[in-house]
Short mmCIF file of C-alpha atoms in Angstrom, two decimals:
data_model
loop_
_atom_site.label_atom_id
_atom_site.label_comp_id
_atom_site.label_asym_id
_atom_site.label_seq_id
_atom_site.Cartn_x
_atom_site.Cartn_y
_atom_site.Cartn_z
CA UNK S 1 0.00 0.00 0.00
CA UNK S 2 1.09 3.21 -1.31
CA UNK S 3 1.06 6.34 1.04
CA UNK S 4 0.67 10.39 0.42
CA UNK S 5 3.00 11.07 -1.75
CA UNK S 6 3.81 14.49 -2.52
CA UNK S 7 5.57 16.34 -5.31
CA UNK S 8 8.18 18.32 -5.39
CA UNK S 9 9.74 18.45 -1.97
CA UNK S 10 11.40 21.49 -2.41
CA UNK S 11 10.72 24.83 -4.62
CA UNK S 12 11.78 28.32 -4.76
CA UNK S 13 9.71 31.27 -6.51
CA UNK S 14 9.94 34.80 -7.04
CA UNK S 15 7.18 36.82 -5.26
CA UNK S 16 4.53 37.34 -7.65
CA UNK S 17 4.67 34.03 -9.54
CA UNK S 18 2.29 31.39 -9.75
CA UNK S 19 2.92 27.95 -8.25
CA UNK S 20 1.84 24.01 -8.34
CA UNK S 21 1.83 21.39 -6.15
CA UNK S 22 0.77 17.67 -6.18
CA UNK S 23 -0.34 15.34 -3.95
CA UNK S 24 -1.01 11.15 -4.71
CA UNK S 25 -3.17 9.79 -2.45
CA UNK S 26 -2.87 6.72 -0.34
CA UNK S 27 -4.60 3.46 -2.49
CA UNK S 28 -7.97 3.29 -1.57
CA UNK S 29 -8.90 7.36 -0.28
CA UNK S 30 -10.97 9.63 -2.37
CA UNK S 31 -10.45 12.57 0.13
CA UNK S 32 -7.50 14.75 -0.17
CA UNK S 33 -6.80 17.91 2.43
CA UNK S 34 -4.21 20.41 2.26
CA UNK S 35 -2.54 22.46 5.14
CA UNK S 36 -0.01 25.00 5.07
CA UNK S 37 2.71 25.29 8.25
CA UNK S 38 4.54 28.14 8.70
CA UNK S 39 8.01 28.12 10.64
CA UNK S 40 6.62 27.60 13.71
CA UNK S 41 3.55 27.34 13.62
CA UNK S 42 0.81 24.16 13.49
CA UNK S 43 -0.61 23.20 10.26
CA UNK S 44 -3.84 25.53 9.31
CA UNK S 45 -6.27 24.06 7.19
CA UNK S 46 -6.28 25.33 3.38
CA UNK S 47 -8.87 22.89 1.90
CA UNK S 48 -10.20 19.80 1.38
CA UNK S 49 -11.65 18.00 -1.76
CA UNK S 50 -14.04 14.74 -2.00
CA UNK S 51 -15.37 13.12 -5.41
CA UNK S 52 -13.43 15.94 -7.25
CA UNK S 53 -15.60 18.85 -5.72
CA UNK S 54 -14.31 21.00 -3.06
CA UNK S 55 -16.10 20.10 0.60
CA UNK S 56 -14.79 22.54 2.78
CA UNK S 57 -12.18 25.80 2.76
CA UNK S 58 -10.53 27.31 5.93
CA UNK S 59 -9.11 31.22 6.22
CA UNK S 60 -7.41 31.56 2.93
CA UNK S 61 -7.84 33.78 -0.29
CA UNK S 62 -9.23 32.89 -3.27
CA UNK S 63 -5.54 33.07 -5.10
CA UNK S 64 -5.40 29.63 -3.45
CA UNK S 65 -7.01 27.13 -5.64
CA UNK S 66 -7.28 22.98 -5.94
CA UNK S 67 -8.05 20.48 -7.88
CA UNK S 68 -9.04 17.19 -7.28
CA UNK S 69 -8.56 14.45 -10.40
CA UNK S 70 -10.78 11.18 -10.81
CA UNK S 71 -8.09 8.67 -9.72
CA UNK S 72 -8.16 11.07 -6.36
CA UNK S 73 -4.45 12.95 -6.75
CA UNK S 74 -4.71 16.08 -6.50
CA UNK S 75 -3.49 19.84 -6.96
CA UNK S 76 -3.20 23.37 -4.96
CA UNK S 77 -2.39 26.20 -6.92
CA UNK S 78 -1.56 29.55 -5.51
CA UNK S 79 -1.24 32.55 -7.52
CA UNK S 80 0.30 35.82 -7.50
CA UNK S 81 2.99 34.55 -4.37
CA UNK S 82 3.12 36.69 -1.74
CA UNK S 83 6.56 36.43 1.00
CA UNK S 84 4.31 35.15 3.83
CA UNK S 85 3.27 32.22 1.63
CA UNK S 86 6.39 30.41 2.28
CA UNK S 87 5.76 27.28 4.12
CA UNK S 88 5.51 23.94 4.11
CA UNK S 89 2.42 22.55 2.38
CA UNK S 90 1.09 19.41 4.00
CA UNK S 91 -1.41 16.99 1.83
CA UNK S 92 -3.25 14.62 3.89
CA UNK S 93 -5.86 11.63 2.26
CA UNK S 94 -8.26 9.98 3.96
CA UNK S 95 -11.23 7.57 3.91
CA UNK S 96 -14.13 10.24 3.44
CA UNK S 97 -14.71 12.98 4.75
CA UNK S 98 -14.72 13.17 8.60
CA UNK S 99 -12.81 11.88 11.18
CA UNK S 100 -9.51 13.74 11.18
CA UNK S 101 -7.00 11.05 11.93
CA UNK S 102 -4.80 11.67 9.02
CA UNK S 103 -1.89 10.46 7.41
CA UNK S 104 0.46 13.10 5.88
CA UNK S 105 2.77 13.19 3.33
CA UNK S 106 6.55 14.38 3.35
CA UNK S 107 5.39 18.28 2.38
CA UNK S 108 6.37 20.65 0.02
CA UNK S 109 9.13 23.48 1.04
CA UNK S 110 8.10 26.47 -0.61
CA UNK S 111 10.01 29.53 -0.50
CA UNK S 112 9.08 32.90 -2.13
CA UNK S 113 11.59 35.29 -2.56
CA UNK P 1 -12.66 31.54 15.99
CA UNK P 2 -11.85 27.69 17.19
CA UNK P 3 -8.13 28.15 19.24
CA UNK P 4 -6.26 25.16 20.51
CA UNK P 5 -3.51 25.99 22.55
CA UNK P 6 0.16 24.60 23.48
CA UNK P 7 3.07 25.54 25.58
CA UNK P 8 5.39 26.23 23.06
CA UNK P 9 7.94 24.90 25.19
CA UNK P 10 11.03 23.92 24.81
CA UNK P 11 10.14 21.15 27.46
CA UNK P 12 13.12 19.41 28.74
CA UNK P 13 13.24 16.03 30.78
CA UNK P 14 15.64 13.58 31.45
CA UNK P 15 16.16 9.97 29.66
CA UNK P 16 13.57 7.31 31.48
CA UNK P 17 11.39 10.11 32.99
CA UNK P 18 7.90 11.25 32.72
CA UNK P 19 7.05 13.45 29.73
CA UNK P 20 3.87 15.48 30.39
CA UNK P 21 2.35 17.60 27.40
CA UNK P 22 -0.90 19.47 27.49
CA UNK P 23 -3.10 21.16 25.47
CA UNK P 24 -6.19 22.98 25.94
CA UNK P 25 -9.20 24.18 22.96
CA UNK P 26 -12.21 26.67 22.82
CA UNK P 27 -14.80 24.90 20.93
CA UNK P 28 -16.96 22.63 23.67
CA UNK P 29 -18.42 20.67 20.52
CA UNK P 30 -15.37 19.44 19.34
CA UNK P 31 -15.26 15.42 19.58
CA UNK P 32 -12.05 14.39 18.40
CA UNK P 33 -8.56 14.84 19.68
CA UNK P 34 -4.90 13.68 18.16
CA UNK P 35 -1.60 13.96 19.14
CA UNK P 36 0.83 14.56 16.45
CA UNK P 37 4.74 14.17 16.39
CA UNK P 38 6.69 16.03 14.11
CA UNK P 39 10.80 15.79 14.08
CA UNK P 40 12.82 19.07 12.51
CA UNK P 41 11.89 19.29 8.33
CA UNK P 42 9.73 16.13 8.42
CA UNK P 43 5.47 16.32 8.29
CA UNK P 44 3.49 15.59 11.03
CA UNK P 45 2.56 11.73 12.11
CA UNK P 46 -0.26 10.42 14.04
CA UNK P 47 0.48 8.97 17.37
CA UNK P 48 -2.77 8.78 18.99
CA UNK P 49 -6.36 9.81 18.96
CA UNK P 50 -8.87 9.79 21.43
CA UNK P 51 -12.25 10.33 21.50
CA UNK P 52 -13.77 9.44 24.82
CA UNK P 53 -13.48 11.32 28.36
CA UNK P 54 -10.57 9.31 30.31
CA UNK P 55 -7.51 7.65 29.71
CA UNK P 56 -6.12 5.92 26.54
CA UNK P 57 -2.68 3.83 26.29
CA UNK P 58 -0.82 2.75 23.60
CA UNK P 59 2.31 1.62 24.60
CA UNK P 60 5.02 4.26 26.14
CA UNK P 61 1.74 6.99 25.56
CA UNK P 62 -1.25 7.90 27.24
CA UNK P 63 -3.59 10.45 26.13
CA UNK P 64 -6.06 11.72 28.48
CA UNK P 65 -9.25 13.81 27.68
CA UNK P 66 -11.37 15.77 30.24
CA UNK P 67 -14.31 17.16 28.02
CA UNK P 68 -15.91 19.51 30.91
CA UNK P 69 -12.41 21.05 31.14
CA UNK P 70 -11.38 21.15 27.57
CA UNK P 71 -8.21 19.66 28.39
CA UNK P 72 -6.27 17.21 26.64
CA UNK P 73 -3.07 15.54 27.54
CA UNK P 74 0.42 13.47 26.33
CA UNK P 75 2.42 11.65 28.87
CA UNK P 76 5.16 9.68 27.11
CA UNK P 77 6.44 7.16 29.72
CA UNK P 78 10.19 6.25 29.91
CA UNK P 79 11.07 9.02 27.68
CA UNK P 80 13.71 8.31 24.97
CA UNK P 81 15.85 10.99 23.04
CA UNK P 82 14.43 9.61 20.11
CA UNK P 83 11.15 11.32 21.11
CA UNK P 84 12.68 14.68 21.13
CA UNK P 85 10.37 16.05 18.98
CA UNK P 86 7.77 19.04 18.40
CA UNK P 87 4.28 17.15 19.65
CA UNK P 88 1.48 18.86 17.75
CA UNK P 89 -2.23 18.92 19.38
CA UNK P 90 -5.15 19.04 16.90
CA UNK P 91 -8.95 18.66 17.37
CA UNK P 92 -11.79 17.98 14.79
CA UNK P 93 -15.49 18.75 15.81
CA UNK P 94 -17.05 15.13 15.16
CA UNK P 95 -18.93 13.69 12.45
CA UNK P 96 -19.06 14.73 9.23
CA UNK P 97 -16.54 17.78 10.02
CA UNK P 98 -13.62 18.06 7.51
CA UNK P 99 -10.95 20.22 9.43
CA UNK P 100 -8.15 19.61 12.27
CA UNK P 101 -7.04 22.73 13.98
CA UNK P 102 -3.79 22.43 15.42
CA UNK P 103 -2.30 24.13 18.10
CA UNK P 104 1.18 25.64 17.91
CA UNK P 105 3.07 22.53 19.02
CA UNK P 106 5.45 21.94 22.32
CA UNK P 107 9.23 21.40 21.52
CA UNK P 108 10.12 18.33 23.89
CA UNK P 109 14.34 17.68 24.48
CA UNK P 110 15.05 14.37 26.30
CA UNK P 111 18.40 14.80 27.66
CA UNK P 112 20.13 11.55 27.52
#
């Protein structure tokens, strides 16, 4: 069995930009959930998508986007990068849509300069 | 605004001792609780979950919930510096709800 697998680990971008990341979820979920972690801080909930459609969306702008893709993966895009969006981005899959005991994967790094 | 909140520590006990980590939250509904453990650069992983008020072991840990007090607690028993480690409290309001909300995390140094 396959866990969260998360893609790329590490990524620098220039304030402004636009930026991708992607998330494989663990064989058998169709729930993916993305949190964002700043140094220091404890994970804060970005988003979460079920059956492709998003299901729930914490504090954050509307320059931060997802996607969710019919074999489950799934994508958060953030546009125009501000400095305070550097983090790392968690991506967590579950079994539906409640509960909360998740399983993470490794993160992205992102840094905007 | 749902809060859950940490000493941020650093919390510092000695090799074989009692390690003692609590964490308190603002929403009485909530219905879930997890401990999280999350060494320098790495994600966040799941050590235990409870659910119920009381105590719940599993192994070296024991998480204990008091609902009426919104309190929820980590000991780690014969602590090990291999559980130096941020430990990262999070709490989901129950069925059907979608989001954790972590609390700030406690910095734990087992001095060998």
């Amino acid at each position: 069995e396959t866990g969260v697998t998360q893609s790329p680990t590490h990524l620098i971008k220039t304030r402004g930009q636009q930026v991708t990341l992607r998330c494989s979820s663990q064989s058998g979920h169709n729930t993916v959930s993305w949190y964002q972690q700043a140094l220091g801080q404890g994970p804060q909930f970005i988003f979460q998508y079920y059956r492709e459609e998003e299901n729930g969306r914490g504090n954050f702008p509307p320059r931060f986007s997802g996607l969710q893709f019919p074999n489950y993966s799934s994508e958060l895009n953030v546009n125009a990068l501000e400095l305070d969006d550097s983090a790392l981005y968690l991506c967590a899959s579950s079994r539906g849509t409640g509960g909360g005991g998740y399983t993470f994967g490794s993160g992205t790094r992102l840094t905007v300069v | 605004q749902k809060e859950v909140e940490q000493n941020s520590g650093p919390l510092s006990v000695p090799e074989g001792a009692i390690a003692s980590l609590n964490c308190t939250y603002s929403d009485r509904g909530s219905q879930s609780f997890f401990w999280y453990r999350q060494y320098s650069g790495k994600s966040p992983e799941l050590i235990m979950f409870i659910y119920s008020n009381g105590d719940k072991e599993d192994g070296r840990f024991t998480a204990q919930l008091n609902k009426a007090s919104q309190y929820v607690s980590l000991l780690i028993r014969d602590s090990q510096p291999s559980d130096s480690a941020t430990y990262l409290c999070a709490v989901n309001a129950g069925a059907g709800s979608y989001q954790l909300t972590f609390g700030k995390g406690t910095k734990l140094s087992v001095i060998p």
